Amino acid sequence: MQDNYRHKGKRQQLVKTVKKKGITDKVVLDAIGRIPRHLFMDSSFEDHAYQDKAFPIAADQTISQPYTVAFQTEKLEIEKGDKVLEIGTGSGYQTAVLCELGAKVYSIERQRELYRKTKMFLNKIGYRPKHLSFGDGYKGMPDYAPFDKIIVTAGAPFVPKDLLGQLKVGGRMVIPVGDDVQTMTLFIRKSPTEFDKTEFGQFRFVPLLGDKN
Ligand code: SAM
């Protein structure tokens, strides 16, 4: 599949839609405008790739809605060179957005099929995250911690302590917390023992899978 003028046109429409819904960060909007989302999905969804919707990917998972990706990314306030941990590599679309923003991305995926497929795909289209791993996101990546920013892209039934512990002082973590519906929550680490917590609206994610599922 190629990236042609038709895709580019639809992408600009998508940027307008996401902007209308409240995203203001130009760097985030520009990234959405550059990334060929249709390539991150099954070719049967090509015609729908620039709708502001989540779609199925392999292993019963989803590529997140562009507005959600933009919302979470905006809340992270990424600066070039930030070390960012992503939980839930999935299709790699969010990983690509973070790479476009100049972040050094470390990402974990729990479905082996997705981990393998996305690792090859990101490399093929020229995105170079620092480290992709297959494993349990609840544990984070202690070997690479601490991180400037952490983003969780699946619905977490609770806030994993290990992830908070891997955030630098001054760092930000955005995580959807809840079971069927999640509240988008931002943590800012104020000191080794203190966190500021802000809650935003409700979102719907596939669940962050634990040991038993
Ligand atoms: N960032 C992804 C994207 O842009 O396509 C979002 C994918 S989907 C909404 C959430 C992903 O989290 C799925 O790929 C799922 O397999 C993964 N996931 C679920 N539980 C996980 C866990 N405990 N550790 C790591 N990844 C997990």
Short mmCIF file of C-alpha atoms and ligand atoms in Angstrom, two decimals:
data_model
loop_
_atom_site.label_atom_id
_atom_site.label_comp_id
_atom_site.label_asym_id
_atom_site.label_seq_id
_atom_site.Cartn_x
_atom_site.Cartn_y
_atom_site.Cartn_z
CA MET A 1 0.00 0.00 0.00
CA GLN A 2 1.26 3.46 -0.86
CA ASP A 3 0.78 6.88 0.67
CA ASN A 4 -0.78 9.03 -2.04
CA TYR A 5 -2.40 12.46 -2.43
CA ARG A 6 -5.82 10.98 -1.54
CA HIS A 7 -4.50 9.75 1.83
CA LYS A 8 -2.78 13.09 2.42
CA GLY A 9 -6.03 14.95 1.76
CA LYS A 10 -7.97 12.74 4.15
CA ARG A 11 -5.25 13.22 6.76
CA GLN A 12 -5.65 16.97 6.64
CA GLN A 13 -9.41 16.48 7.21
CA LEU A 14 -8.59 14.28 10.20
CA VAL A 15 -6.32 16.99 11.62
CA LYS A 16 -9.21 19.48 11.33
CA THR A 17 -11.58 17.07 13.11
CA VAL A 18 -9.16 16.45 15.97
CA LYS A 19 -8.53 20.21 16.27
CA LYS A 20 -12.28 20.91 16.44
CA LYS A 21 -12.53 18.44 19.32
CA GLY A 22 -10.06 20.55 21.30
CA ILE A 23 -6.49 19.54 20.47
CA THR A 24 -4.37 22.69 20.20
CA ASP A 25 -0.74 21.53 20.28
CA LYS A 26 0.57 22.24 16.79
CA VAL A 27 3.41 19.76 17.03
CA VAL A 28 0.95 16.96 17.86
CA LEU A 29 -1.43 18.04 15.07
CA ASP A 30 1.47 18.16 12.58
CA ALA A 31 2.48 14.61 13.57
CA ILE A 32 -1.08 13.36 12.95
CA GLY A 33 -0.95 15.17 9.61
CA ARG A 34 2.27 13.40 8.61
CA ILE A 35 1.77 9.80 9.73
CA PRO A 36 0.19 7.43 7.16
CA ARG A 37 -2.31 5.83 9.57
CA HIS A 38 -3.72 3.57 6.84
CA LEU A 39 -0.42 1.68 6.77
CA PHE A 40 -0.79 0.77 10.46
CA MET A 41 -4.06 -1.06 9.79
CA ASP A 42 -5.29 -3.99 7.78
CA SER A 43 -5.71 -2.99 4.13
CA SER A 44 -9.44 -3.80 4.33
CA PHE A 45 -9.82 -0.68 6.52
CA GLU A 46 -7.92 1.59 4.13
CA ASP A 47 -11.00 3.63 3.20
CA HIS A 48 -11.81 4.27 6.87
CA ALA A 49 -8.31 4.89 8.21
CA TYR A 50 -8.75 8.66 8.46
CA GLN A 51 -12.00 8.55 10.35
CA ASP A 52 -11.56 9.58 13.97
CA LYS A 53 -12.25 6.06 15.21
CA ALA A 54 -10.52 3.08 16.79
CA PHE A 55 -10.27 -0.01 14.54
CA PRO A 56 -9.47 -3.67 15.11
CA ILE A 57 -5.89 -4.85 14.62
CA ALA A 58 -4.46 -8.34 15.19
CA ALA A 59 -4.82 -10.34 18.44
CA ASP A 60 -8.24 -8.83 19.27
CA GLN A 61 -6.66 -5.45 19.96
CA THR A 62 -7.30 -1.98 18.53
CA ILE A 63 -5.48 0.97 17.04
CA SER A 64 -6.64 3.88 19.22
CA GLN A 65 -8.84 6.72 18.01
CA PRO A 66 -6.66 9.59 16.69
CA TYR A 67 -8.31 12.09 19.07
CA THR A 68 -7.38 9.85 22.02
CA VAL A 69 -3.80 9.52 20.76
CA ALA A 70 -3.58 13.30 20.37
CA PHE A 71 -5.18 13.93 23.79
CA GLN A 72 -2.77 11.66 25.65
CA THR A 73 0.24 12.95 23.72
CA GLU A 74 -0.71 16.59 24.38
CA LYS A 75 -0.96 15.91 28.12
CA LEU A 76 2.59 14.51 28.15
CA GLU A 77 4.08 17.82 26.90
CA ILE A 78 6.84 15.97 25.04
CA GLU A 79 10.15 17.74 24.53
CA LYS A 80 12.74 16.59 21.99
CA GLY A 81 14.97 13.92 23.52
CA ASP A 82 12.50 12.95 26.27
CA LYS A 83 12.78 9.34 27.33
CA VAL A 84 9.24 7.99 27.01
CA LEU A 85 7.86 4.63 28.12
CA GLU A 86 4.77 3.43 26.26
CA ILE A 87 2.68 0.53 27.60
CA GLY A 88 0.85 -1.20 24.73
CA THR A 89 2.74 -0.89 21.44
CA GLY A 90 -0.23 -2.31 19.51
CA SER A 91 -0.15 -1.13 15.88
CA GLY A 92 2.77 1.22 16.56
CA TYR A 93 0.77 4.33 15.63
CA GLN A 94 1.20 6.02 19.02
CA THR A 95 4.86 4.98 18.98
CA ALA A 96 5.23 6.74 15.62
CA VAL A 97 3.59 9.92 16.97
CA LEU A 98 6.08 9.97 19.86
CA CYS A 99 9.01 9.36 17.47
CA GLU A 100 7.78 12.23 15.25
CA LEU A 101 7.94 14.48 18.32
CA GLY A 102 11.60 13.58 18.83
CA ALA A 103 11.10 11.32 21.86
CA LYS A 104 13.30 8.33 22.63
CA VAL A 105 10.61 5.69 22.82
CA TYR A 106 10.64 2.49 24.89
CA SER A 107 7.51 0.45 24.29
CA ILE A 108 6.13 -2.83 25.69
CA GLU A 109 3.54 -5.10 24.11
CA ARG A 110 1.99 -8.14 25.72
CA GLN A 111 0.74 -9.90 22.58
CA ARG A 112 3.66 -11.67 20.91
CA GLU A 113 2.04 -11.53 17.47
CA LEU A 114 1.69 -7.73 17.66
CA TYR A 115 5.14 -7.26 19.15
CA ARG A 116 6.75 -9.14 16.25
CA LYS A 117 4.64 -7.62 13.50
CA THR A 118 4.90 -4.03 14.72
CA LYS A 119 8.65 -4.23 15.36
CA MET A 120 9.23 -5.18 11.72
CA PHE A 121 6.68 -2.72 10.39
CA LEU A 122 8.04 0.33 12.27
CA ASN A 123 11.51 -0.47 11.04
CA LYS A 124 10.23 -0.89 7.48
CA ILE A 125 8.59 2.54 7.40
CA GLY A 126 11.53 4.27 9.02
CA TYR A 127 10.55 4.77 12.68
CA ARG A 128 13.32 3.93 15.14
CA PRO A 129 12.07 3.59 18.71
CA LYS A 130 14.94 3.05 21.18
CA HIS A 131 13.62 -0.25 22.48
CA LEU A 132 10.58 -2.47 21.81
CA SER A 133 9.94 -5.34 24.15
CA PHE A 134 7.55 -8.23 24.56
CA GLY A 135 6.34 -8.42 28.14
CA ASP A 136 4.10 -7.24 30.92
CA GLY A 137 3.53 -3.50 30.95
CA TYR A 138 2.41 -3.51 34.59
CA LYS A 139 6.08 -3.95 35.46
CA GLY A 140 7.35 -1.18 33.19
CA MET A 141 10.99 -1.38 32.09
CA PRO A 142 13.05 -1.22 35.29
CA ASP A 143 16.29 -1.80 33.35
CA TYR A 144 15.77 1.43 31.39
CA ALA A 145 14.09 3.57 34.09
CA PRO A 146 13.68 6.37 35.03
CA PHE A 147 11.56 7.96 32.28
CA ASP A 148 10.61 11.58 31.59
CA LYS A 149 7.16 10.53 30.44
CA ILE A 150 5.01 7.39 30.61
CA ILE A 151 1.92 6.69 28.50
CA VAL A 152 -0.41 3.76 29.08
CA THR A 153 -2.54 2.97 26.03
CA ALA A 154 -4.85 0.32 27.53
CA GLY A 155 -7.47 0.65 30.28
CA ALA A 156 -5.81 0.05 33.66
CA PRO A 157 -8.04 -1.30 36.45
CA PHE A 158 -5.67 0.41 38.91
CA VAL A 159 -2.53 2.56 38.74
CA PRO A 160 0.51 0.25 38.70
CA LYS A 161 2.94 1.31 41.45
CA ASP A 162 5.92 0.09 39.41
CA LEU A 163 5.10 2.63 36.70
CA LEU A 164 4.83 5.57 39.11
CA GLY A 165 8.17 4.46 40.58
CA GLN A 166 9.83 4.60 37.14
CA LEU A 167 8.91 8.26 36.57
CA LYS A 168 11.59 10.95 37.04
CA VAL A 169 10.88 13.76 39.47
CA GLY A 170 9.18 16.37 37.25
CA GLY A 171 7.98 13.60 34.94
CA ARG A 172 4.44 13.05 33.67
CA MET A 173 2.40 9.89 33.28
CA VAL A 174 -0.93 9.70 31.44
CA ILE A 175 -3.07 6.64 32.08
CA PRO A 176 -6.73 5.70 31.51
CA VAL A 177 -7.95 4.25 34.81
CA GLY A 178 -11.09 2.13 35.20
CA ASP A 179 -12.76 -1.08 34.13
CA ASP A 180 -15.40 -0.75 31.35
CA VAL A 181 -14.96 3.01 30.99
CA GLN A 182 -11.78 4.79 32.03
CA THR A 183 -11.00 8.23 33.41
CA MET A 184 -7.97 9.75 31.72
CA THR A 185 -5.60 10.58 34.55
CA LEU A 186 -2.39 12.60 34.60
CA PHE A 187 0.25 12.17 37.30
CA ILE A 188 3.10 14.64 37.73
CA ARG A 189 5.90 13.54 40.04
CA LYS A 190 6.63 16.45 42.39
CA SER A 191 9.23 14.70 44.59
CA PRO A 192 10.34 11.13 45.26
CA THR A 193 7.20 10.67 47.37
CA GLU A 194 4.64 13.19 46.02
CA PHE A 195 2.49 13.14 42.88
CA ASP A 196 -0.03 15.67 41.55
CA LYS A 197 -3.06 13.96 40.08
CA THR A 198 -5.50 15.48 37.54
CA GLU A 199 -8.51 13.69 36.08
CA PHE A 200 -9.95 14.44 32.65
CA GLY A 201 -12.92 13.00 30.73
CA GLN A 202 -13.93 9.43 30.13
CA PHE A 203 -12.48 7.20 27.42
CA ARG A 204 -12.95 3.60 26.37
CA PHE A 205 -9.88 1.37 25.88
CA VAL A 206 -9.26 -2.35 25.57
CA PRO A 207 -8.12 -3.59 29.00
CA LEU A 208 -4.56 -3.62 30.27
CA LEU A 209 -4.13 -7.36 30.58
CA GLY A 210 -2.79 -8.85 33.78
CA ASP A 211 -1.07 -12.13 34.62
CA LYS A 212 -4.27 -14.15 34.44
CA ASN A 213 -5.72 -12.94 31.12
N1 SAM B 1 -0.68 2.33 21.29
C1 SAM B 1 -1.46 1.42 20.51
C2 SAM B 1 -1.66 1.89 19.09
O1 SAM B 1 -1.36 3.06 18.79
O2 SAM B 1 -2.08 1.08 18.26
C3 SAM B 1 -2.77 1.14 21.21
C4 SAM B 1 -3.12 -0.29 21.10
S1 SAM B 1 -4.43 -0.96 22.06
C5 SAM B 1 -5.55 0.31 22.44
C6 SAM B 1 -3.66 -1.38 23.61
C7 SAM B 1 -2.50 -2.34 23.51
O3 SAM B 1 -2.06 -2.66 24.83
C8 SAM B 1 -2.83 -3.68 22.84
O4 SAM B 1 -1.94 -3.89 21.79
C9 SAM B 1 -2.63 -4.70 23.95
O5 SAM B 1 -2.18 -5.95 23.50
C10 SAM B 1 -1.62 -4.00 24.83
N2 SAM B 1 -1.60 -4.49 26.21
C11 SAM B 1 -2.63 -4.91 26.98
N3 SAM B 1 -2.20 -5.28 28.20
C12 SAM B 1 -0.85 -5.08 28.20
C13 SAM B 1 0.16 -5.28 29.18
N4 SAM B 1 -0.09 -5.75 30.41
N5 SAM B 1 1.44 -4.97 28.84
C14 SAM B 1 1.75 -4.47 27.60
N6 SAM B 1 0.81 -4.28 26.64
C15 SAM B 1 -0.47 -4.58 26.94
#
